Amino acid sequence: MRVLIAATLGFALVTGAASAAPWSDPNGRLVFDAPAGWTTSVEQSGEYTYVVTGTANNECHIISRPSPRTATVSAAAVRVAGANDAQFNDAFWQTLANGFGRIFPANSAQVQSHSQDSSQFWPIQRAVIQSPQRSDLTAPIQAGFEMRPGFELMTLCMTYGGPDATQTYDAVMRSVGHPNDATFQADAERLGAQNAAANAAADAQNAQTQEEIDREARRRRVQH
């Protein structure tokens, strides 16, 4: 694995993986499934978690960092915000990517495309980004971004050689999450159910009010 050290280097803790298995952050910020045969190293574990996992040909950098702006926002609202494609435009991705100078040196990120993966409860914003300064890579970098209450989760996967690994990168990104995801999802679903019930009650009340208005209108027509 060709580890590209994070901008602020902490320490490296290397563990081997004989088969695909969950990796859990001791600091409680990140979980993901490391593919079979991939080696995982923790590059930063202070204020945020930065993990690199991969082989000689394939590598994913996975980051979980605090997000004060969503720390007090409901899980349901965070989920909606994470699915708002309008805010995840080329400028967003270019700024995000260039923030990782060891991966995109000299602000060299060039966004090729971006999309949303909505196959799971938590939407994943995706992007394909290249850097003309990364001649060591044989394919553009695959990027993912997710939101949770109080956290941002990012994944950057790159290829140094070998066959296309898009499906492997897809699987890694879909496995990335927060240890409290079950609680976050339950909170979001509960609020969603409450909102749905409130909307249904409001619709019923509006229908009843309209029926009373129509009934009164018919009564007046009969009298005249």
PDB file of C-alpha atoms in Angstrom:
ATOM      1  CA  MET A   1       0.000   0.000   0.000  1.00  0.00           C
ATOM      2  CA  ARG A   2       1.403   3.365  -0.984  1.00  0.00           C
ATOM      3  CA  VAL A   3       0.409   5.428   1.988  1.00  0.00           C
ATOM      4  CA  LEU A   4       0.087   9.166   1.309  1.00  0.00           C
ATOM      5  CA  ILE A   5       0.488  10.718   4.734  1.00  0.00           C
ATOM      6  CA  ALA A   6      -2.201  13.126   5.925  1.00  0.00           C
ATOM      7  CA  ALA A   7      -1.455  16.829   6.091  1.00  0.00           C
ATOM      8  CA  THR A   8      -1.136  16.622   9.861  1.00  0.00           C
ATOM      9  CA  LEU A   9       0.670  13.377  10.615  1.00  0.00           C
ATOM     10  CA  GLY A  10      -0.247  11.561  13.775  1.00  0.00           C
ATOM     11  CA  PHE A  11       0.893   7.985  14.181  1.00  0.00           C
ATOM     12  CA  ALA A  12       0.539   4.802  12.129  1.00  0.00           C
ATOM     13  CA  LEU A  13      -1.055   1.652  13.448  1.00  0.00           C
ATOM     14  CA  VAL A  14      -0.992  -1.121  10.844  1.00  0.00           C
ATOM     15  CA  THR A  15      -3.255  -4.131  10.864  1.00  0.00           C
ATOM     16  CA  GLY A  16      -3.677  -6.846   8.269  1.00  0.00           C
ATOM     17  CA  ALA A  17      -7.010  -8.104   6.964  1.00  0.00           C
ATOM     18  CA  ALA A  18      -7.397 -11.714   5.891  1.00  0.00           C
ATOM     19  CA  SER A  19     -11.017 -11.235   4.814  1.00  0.00           C
ATOM     20  CA  ALA A  20     -13.495  -8.413   4.434  1.00  0.00           C
ATOM     21  CA  ALA A  21     -14.359  -7.325   7.948  1.00  0.00           C
ATOM     22  CA  PRO A  22     -15.604  -4.234   9.754  1.00  0.00           C
ATOM     23  CA  TRP A  23     -13.013  -1.746  10.968  1.00  0.00           C
ATOM     24  CA  SER A  24     -14.091   0.324  13.960  1.00  0.00           C
ATOM     25  CA  ASP A  25     -12.459   3.548  15.108  1.00  0.00           C
ATOM     26  CA  PRO A  26     -11.411   3.375  18.797  1.00  0.00           C
ATOM     27  CA  ASN A  27     -12.354   7.058  19.023  1.00  0.00           C
ATOM     28  CA  GLY A  28     -15.920   6.353  17.927  1.00  0.00           C
ATOM     29  CA  ARG A  29     -15.947   8.424  14.727  1.00  0.00           C
ATOM     30  CA  LEU A  30     -15.772   5.904  11.886  1.00  0.00           C
ATOM     31  CA  VAL A  31     -16.614   2.382  10.755  1.00  0.00           C
ATOM     32  CA  PHE A  32     -16.097   0.691   7.383  1.00  0.00           C
ATOM     33  CA  ASP A  33     -15.467  -2.713   5.815  1.00  0.00           C
ATOM     34  CA  ALA A  34     -11.891  -3.314   4.636  1.00  0.00           C
ATOM     35  CA  PRO A  35     -11.817  -5.576   1.543  1.00  0.00           C
ATOM     36  CA  ALA A  36     -10.101  -8.946   1.757  1.00  0.00           C
ATOM     37  CA  GLY A  37      -6.326  -8.655   1.644  1.00  0.00           C
ATOM     38  CA  TRP A  38      -6.237  -4.927   2.300  1.00  0.00           C
ATOM     39  CA  THR A  39      -4.015  -3.443   5.007  1.00  0.00           C
ATOM     40  CA  THR A  40      -5.284  -0.593   7.157  1.00  0.00           C
ATOM     41  CA  SER A  41      -3.256   2.146   8.856  1.00  0.00           C
ATOM     42  CA  VAL A  42      -4.428   4.938  11.131  1.00  0.00           C
ATOM     43  CA  GLU A  43      -2.691   8.147  10.052  1.00  0.00           C
ATOM     44  CA  GLN A  44      -4.463  10.587  12.376  1.00  0.00           C
ATOM     45  CA  SER A  45      -6.592  10.031  15.452  1.00  0.00           C
ATOM     46  CA  GLY A  46      -6.496  13.343  17.297  1.00  0.00           C
ATOM     47  CA  GLU A  47      -9.203  15.860  16.491  1.00  0.00           C
ATOM     48  CA  TYR A  48     -10.347  13.746  13.538  1.00  0.00           C
ATOM     49  CA  THR A  49      -9.806  10.227  12.202  1.00  0.00           C
ATOM     50  CA  TYR A  50      -7.801   9.624   9.014  1.00  0.00           C
ATOM     51  CA  VAL A  51      -7.380   6.040   7.842  1.00  0.00           C
ATOM     52  CA  VAL A  52      -5.631   4.620   4.777  1.00  0.00           C
ATOM     53  CA  THR A  53      -6.543   1.128   3.618  1.00  0.00           C
ATOM     54  CA  GLY A  54      -5.442  -0.741   0.501  1.00  0.00           C
ATOM     55  CA  THR A  55      -2.926  -2.839  -1.404  1.00  0.00           C
ATOM     56  CA  ALA A  56       0.003  -2.070  -3.703  1.00  0.00           C
ATOM     57  CA  ASN A  57      -2.432  -1.200  -6.520  1.00  0.00           C
ATOM     58  CA  ASN A  58      -5.506   0.146  -4.769  1.00  0.00           C
ATOM     59  CA  GLU A  59      -5.881   2.568  -1.890  1.00  0.00           C
ATOM     60  CA  CYS A  60      -8.658   4.416  -0.089  1.00  0.00           C
ATOM     61  CA  HIS A  61      -8.229   7.332   2.299  1.00  0.00           C
ATOM     62  CA  ILE A  62     -11.179   7.511   4.699  1.00  0.00           C
ATOM     63  CA  ILE A  63     -11.723  10.514   6.941  1.00  0.00           C
ATOM     64  CA  SER A  64     -14.233  11.328   9.661  1.00  0.00           C
ATOM     65  CA  ARG A  65     -14.051  14.859  11.018  1.00  0.00           C
ATOM     66  CA  PRO A  66     -16.279  16.881  13.338  1.00  0.00           C
ATOM     67  CA  SER A  67     -18.850  19.221  11.788  1.00  0.00           C
ATOM     68  CA  PRO A  68     -19.971  21.834  14.333  1.00  0.00           C
ATOM     69  CA  ARG A  69     -22.586  23.233  11.927  1.00  0.00           C
ATOM     70  CA  THR A  70     -24.574  19.966  12.022  1.00  0.00           C
ATOM     71  CA  ALA A  71     -23.877  18.998  15.643  1.00  0.00           C
ATOM     72  CA  THR A  72     -27.237  20.338  16.856  1.00  0.00           C
ATOM     73  CA  VAL A  73     -29.238  19.503  13.720  1.00  0.00           C
ATOM     74  CA  SER A  74     -31.692  16.598  13.700  1.00  0.00           C
ATOM     75  CA  ALA A  75     -30.672  13.399  11.935  1.00  0.00           C
ATOM     76  CA  ALA A  76     -33.635  13.792   9.582  1.00  0.00           C
ATOM     77  CA  ALA A  77     -32.535  17.296   8.560  1.00  0.00           C
ATOM     78  CA  VAL A  78     -28.937  16.156   8.084  1.00  0.00           C
ATOM     79  CA  ARG A  79     -30.122  13.337   5.840  1.00  0.00           C
ATOM     80  CA  VAL A  80     -32.121  15.776   3.717  1.00  0.00           C
ATOM     81  CA  ALA A  81     -29.133  18.119   3.480  1.00  0.00           C
ATOM     82  CA  GLY A  82     -26.894  15.240   2.431  1.00  0.00           C
ATOM     83  CA  ALA A  83     -29.233  14.512  -0.468  1.00  0.00           C
ATOM     84  CA  ASN A  84     -29.371  18.126  -1.667  1.00  0.00           C
ATOM     85  CA  ASP A  85     -27.398  17.794  -4.903  1.00  0.00           C
ATOM     86  CA  ALA A  86     -27.396  21.547  -5.552  1.00  0.00           C
ATOM     87  CA  GLN A  87     -24.794  22.238  -2.877  1.00  0.00           C
ATOM     88  CA  PHE A  88     -22.436  19.479  -4.061  1.00  0.00           C
ATOM     89  CA  ASN A  89     -21.357  21.164  -7.278  1.00  0.00           C
ATOM     90  CA  ASP A  90     -17.969  21.336  -9.019  1.00  0.00           C
ATOM     91  CA  ALA A  91     -16.824  24.158  -6.736  1.00  0.00           C
ATOM     92  CA  PHE A  92     -17.651  22.130  -3.627  1.00  0.00           C
ATOM     93  CA  TRP A  93     -15.699  19.117  -4.835  1.00  0.00           C
ATOM     94  CA  GLN A  94     -12.741  21.149  -6.026  1.00  0.00           C
ATOM     95  CA  THR A  95     -12.463  22.900  -2.668  1.00  0.00           C
ATOM     96  CA  LEU A  96     -12.840  19.637  -0.761  1.00  0.00           C
ATOM     97  CA  ALA A  97     -10.275  17.784  -2.866  1.00  0.00           C
ATOM     98  CA  ASN A  98      -7.690  20.557  -2.813  1.00  0.00           C
ATOM     99  CA  GLY A  99      -7.899  20.479   0.968  1.00  0.00           C
ATOM    100  CA  PHE A 100      -5.960  17.213   0.771  1.00  0.00           C
ATOM    101  CA  GLY A 101      -2.686  18.558  -0.579  1.00  0.00           C
ATOM    102  CA  ARG A 102      -0.838  15.245  -0.476  1.00  0.00           C
ATOM    103  CA  ILE A 103      -3.458  13.713  -2.781  1.00  0.00           C
ATOM    104  CA  PHE A 104      -4.035  16.778  -4.964  1.00  0.00           C
ATOM    105  CA  PRO A 105      -0.754  18.741  -4.842  1.00  0.00           C
ATOM    106  CA  ALA A 106      -0.684  22.442  -5.743  1.00  0.00           C
ATOM    107  CA  ASN A 107      -4.508  22.712  -5.847  1.00  0.00           C
ATOM    108  CA  SER A 108      -4.528  20.444  -8.889  1.00  0.00           C
ATOM    109  CA  ALA A 109      -7.960  18.834  -8.462  1.00  0.00           C
ATOM    110  CA  GLN A 110     -10.035  18.722 -11.665  1.00  0.00           C
ATOM    111  CA  VAL A 111     -13.624  17.524 -11.222  1.00  0.00           C
ATOM    112  CA  GLN A 112     -14.772  15.277 -14.072  1.00  0.00           C
ATOM    113  CA  SER A 113     -18.246  14.410 -12.806  1.00  0.00           C
ATOM    114  CA  HIS A 114     -20.381  14.162  -9.679  1.00  0.00           C
ATOM    115  CA  SER A 115     -23.515  12.236  -8.745  1.00  0.00           C
ATOM    116  CA  GLN A 116     -25.485  10.838  -5.817  1.00  0.00           C
ATOM    117  CA  ASP A 117     -25.662   7.240  -4.618  1.00  0.00           C
ATOM    118  CA  SER A 118     -29.062   6.900  -2.916  1.00  0.00           C
ATOM    119  CA  SER A 119     -29.046   3.106  -2.653  1.00  0.00           C
ATOM    120  CA  GLN A 120     -28.811   3.234   1.149  1.00  0.00           C
ATOM    121  CA  PHE A 121     -30.492   5.170   3.958  1.00  0.00           C
ATOM    122  CA  TRP A 122     -27.701   7.755   4.108  1.00  0.00           C
ATOM    123  CA  PRO A 123     -27.065   9.340   0.695  1.00  0.00           C
ATOM    124  CA  ILE A 124     -23.491   9.353  -0.601  1.00  0.00           C
ATOM    125  CA  GLN A 125     -22.372  12.237  -2.777  1.00  0.00           C
ATOM    126  CA  ARG A 126     -19.890  10.923  -5.343  1.00  0.00           C
ATOM    127  CA  ALA A 127     -17.336  12.533  -7.637  1.00  0.00           C
ATOM    128  CA  VAL A 128     -14.666  11.530 -10.125  1.00  0.00           C
ATOM    129  CA  ILE A 129     -11.630  13.796  -9.774  1.00  0.00           C
ATOM    130  CA  GLN A 130      -8.262  13.799 -11.476  1.00  0.00           C
ATOM    131  CA  SER A 131      -4.964  15.591 -10.932  1.00  0.00           C
ATOM    132  CA  PRO A 132      -2.519  16.222 -13.796  1.00  0.00           C
ATOM    133  CA  GLN A 133       0.242  16.141 -11.198  1.00  0.00           C
ATOM    134  CA  ARG A 134      -0.524  12.568 -10.170  1.00  0.00           C
ATOM    135  CA  SER A 135       1.238  10.690 -12.977  1.00  0.00           C
ATOM    136  CA  ASP A 136       1.618   7.740 -10.604  1.00  0.00           C
ATOM    137  CA  LEU A 137      -2.110   7.009 -10.833  1.00  0.00           C
ATOM    138  CA  THR A 138      -3.621   4.962 -13.647  1.00  0.00           C
ATOM    139  CA  ALA A 139      -7.212   6.200 -13.203  1.00  0.00           C
ATOM    140  CA  PRO A 140      -9.045   9.241 -11.820  1.00  0.00           C
ATOM    141  CA  ILE A 141      -9.679   9.341  -8.084  1.00  0.00           C
ATOM    142  CA  GLN A 142     -13.099   8.181  -6.862  1.00  0.00           C
ATOM    143  CA  ALA A 143     -14.456  10.372  -4.056  1.00  0.00           C
ATOM    144  CA  GLY A 144     -17.352  10.075  -1.638  1.00  0.00           C
ATOM    145  CA  PHE A 145     -18.873  12.459   0.912  1.00  0.00           C
ATOM    146  CA  GLU A 146     -21.517  11.793   3.562  1.00  0.00           C
ATOM    147  CA  MET A 147     -23.101  13.795   6.367  1.00  0.00           C
ATOM    148  CA  ARG A 148     -24.078  12.759   9.873  1.00  0.00           C
ATOM    149  CA  PRO A 149     -25.146  14.844  12.873  1.00  0.00           C
ATOM    150  CA  GLY A 150     -21.894  16.465  13.967  1.00  0.00           C
ATOM    151  CA  PHE A 151     -19.691  14.675  11.421  1.00  0.00           C
ATOM    152  CA  GLU A 152     -18.526  14.647   7.803  1.00  0.00           C
ATOM    153  CA  LEU A 153     -17.321  11.377   6.261  1.00  0.00           C
ATOM    154  CA  MET A 154     -15.040  11.434   3.223  1.00  0.00           C
ATOM    155  CA  THR A 155     -13.510   8.701   1.077  1.00  0.00           C
ATOM    156  CA  LEU A 156     -10.863   9.121  -1.634  1.00  0.00           C
ATOM    157  CA  CYS A 157      -9.909   5.978  -3.564  1.00  0.00           C
ATOM    158  CA  MET A 158      -7.051   5.778  -6.067  1.00  0.00           C
ATOM    159  CA  THR A 159      -5.481   3.227  -8.405  1.00  0.00           C
ATOM    160  CA  TYR A 160      -1.751   2.730  -8.988  1.00  0.00           C
ATOM    161  CA  GLY A 161      -2.086  -0.238 -11.331  1.00  0.00           C
ATOM    162  CA  GLY A 162      -3.949  -3.450 -12.084  1.00  0.00           C
ATOM    163  CA  PRO A 163      -7.542  -3.964 -13.268  1.00  0.00           C
ATOM    164  CA  ASP A 164     -10.420  -1.549 -12.791  1.00  0.00           C
ATOM    165  CA  ALA A 165     -11.410  -1.427  -9.115  1.00  0.00           C
ATOM    166  CA  THR A 166     -14.552   0.708  -9.331  1.00  0.00           C
ATOM    167  CA  GLN A 167     -16.779  -1.986  -7.816  1.00  0.00           C
ATOM    168  CA  THR A 168     -14.379  -2.446  -4.916  1.00  0.00           C
ATOM    169  CA  TYR A 169     -14.307   1.293  -4.271  1.00  0.00           C
ATOM    170  CA  ASP A 170     -18.117   1.398  -4.452  1.00  0.00           C
ATOM    171  CA  ALA A 171     -18.307  -1.323  -1.795  1.00  0.00           C
ATOM    172  CA  VAL A 172     -15.852   0.484   0.466  1.00  0.00           C
ATOM    173  CA  MET A 173     -17.750   3.778   0.206  1.00  0.00           C
ATOM    174  CA  ARG A 174     -21.099   2.130   0.895  1.00  0.00           C
ATOM    175  CA  SER A 175     -19.645   0.518   4.007  1.00  0.00           C
ATOM    176  CA  VAL A 176     -18.366   3.804   5.432  1.00  0.00           C
ATOM    177  CA  GLY A 177     -20.417   5.072   8.325  1.00  0.00           C
ATOM    178  CA  HIS A 178     -20.539   6.322  11.891  1.00  0.00           C
ATOM    179  CA  PRO A 179     -20.781   4.000  14.918  1.00  0.00           C
ATOM    180  CA  ASN A 180     -24.043   5.730  15.913  1.00  0.00           C
ATOM    181  CA  ASP A 181     -25.717   5.206  12.528  1.00  0.00           C
ATOM    182  CA  ALA A 182     -28.404   2.912  13.949  1.00  0.00           C
ATOM    183  CA  THR A 183     -29.399   5.574  16.480  1.00  0.00           C
ATOM    184  CA  PHE A 184     -29.214   8.355  13.887  1.00  0.00           C
ATOM    185  CA  GLN A 185     -31.425   6.378  11.498  1.00  0.00           C
ATOM    186  CA  ALA A 186     -33.959   5.542  14.210  1.00  0.00           C
ATOM    187  CA  ASP A 187     -34.168   9.226  15.170  1.00  0.00           C
ATOM    188  CA  ALA A 188     -34.600  10.270  11.529  1.00  0.00           C
ATOM    189  CA  GLU A 189     -37.302   7.668  10.904  1.00  0.00           C
ATOM    190  CA  ARG A 190     -39.140   8.572  14.110  1.00  0.00           C
ATOM    191  CA  LEU A 191     -39.191  12.259  13.198  1.00  0.00           C
ATOM    192  CA  GLY A 192     -40.238  11.349   9.666  1.00  0.00           C
ATOM    193  CA  ALA A 193     -43.145   9.304  11.013  1.00  0.00           C
ATOM    194  CA  GLN A 194     -44.169  12.148  13.328  1.00  0.00           C
ATOM    195  CA  ASN A 195     -44.083  14.635  10.468  1.00  0.00           C
ATOM    196  CA  ALA A 196     -46.072  12.278   8.249  1.00  0.00           C
ATOM    197  CA  ALA A 197     -48.709  11.853  10.965  1.00  0.00           C
ATOM    198  CA  ALA A 198     -48.894  15.606  11.511  1.00  0.00           C
ATOM    199  CA  ASN A 199     -49.244  16.217   7.775  1.00  0.00           C
ATOM    200  CA  ALA A 200     -51.964  13.578   7.514  1.00  0.00           C
ATOM    201  CA  ALA A 201     -53.865  15.170  10.395  1.00  0.00           C
ATOM    202  CA  ALA A 202     -53.523  18.599   8.792  1.00  0.00           C
ATOM    203  CA  ASP A 203     -54.747  17.242   5.455  1.00  0.00           C
ATOM    204  CA  ALA A 204     -57.740  15.639   7.162  1.00  0.00           C
ATOM    205  CA  GLN A 205     -58.566  18.880   8.962  1.00  0.00           C
ATOM    206  CA  ASN A 206     -58.275  20.858   5.735  1.00  0.00           C
ATOM    207  CA  ALA A 207     -60.537  18.378   3.955  1.00  0.00           C
ATOM    208  CA  GLN A 208     -63.112  18.621   6.739  1.00  0.00           C
ATOM    209  CA  THR A 209     -62.998  22.419   6.670  1.00  0.00           C
ATOM    210  CA  GLN A 210     -63.446  22.447   2.899  1.00  0.00           C
ATOM    211  CA  GLU A 211     -66.381  20.051   3.182  1.00  0.00           C
ATOM    212  CA  GLU A 212     -68.055  22.356   5.697  1.00  0.00           C
ATOM    213  CA  ILE A 213     -67.502  25.339   3.384  1.00  0.00           C
ATOM    214  CA  ASP A 214     -68.969  23.421   0.444  1.00  0.00           C
ATOM    215  CA  ARG A 215     -71.935  22.284   2.538  1.00  0.00           C
ATOM    216  CA  GLU A 216     -72.677  25.854   3.616  1.00  0.00           C
ATOM    217  CA  ALA A 217     -72.427  27.049   0.013  1.00  0.00           C
ATOM    218  CA  ARG A 218     -74.930  24.400  -1.113  1.00  0.00           C
ATOM    219  CA  ARG A 219     -77.304  25.346   1.712  1.00  0.00           C
ATOM    220  CA  ARG A 220     -77.268  28.987   0.661  1.00  0.00           C
ATOM    221  CA  ARG A 221     -77.925  28.110  -2.965  1.00  0.00           C
ATOM    222  CA  VAL A 222     -80.963  26.075  -1.932  1.00  0.00           C
ATOM    223  CA  GLN A 223     -82.329  28.962   0.165  1.00  0.00           C
ATOM    224  CA  HIS A 224     -82.021  31.370  -2.776  1.00  0.00           C
TER     225      HIS A 224
END
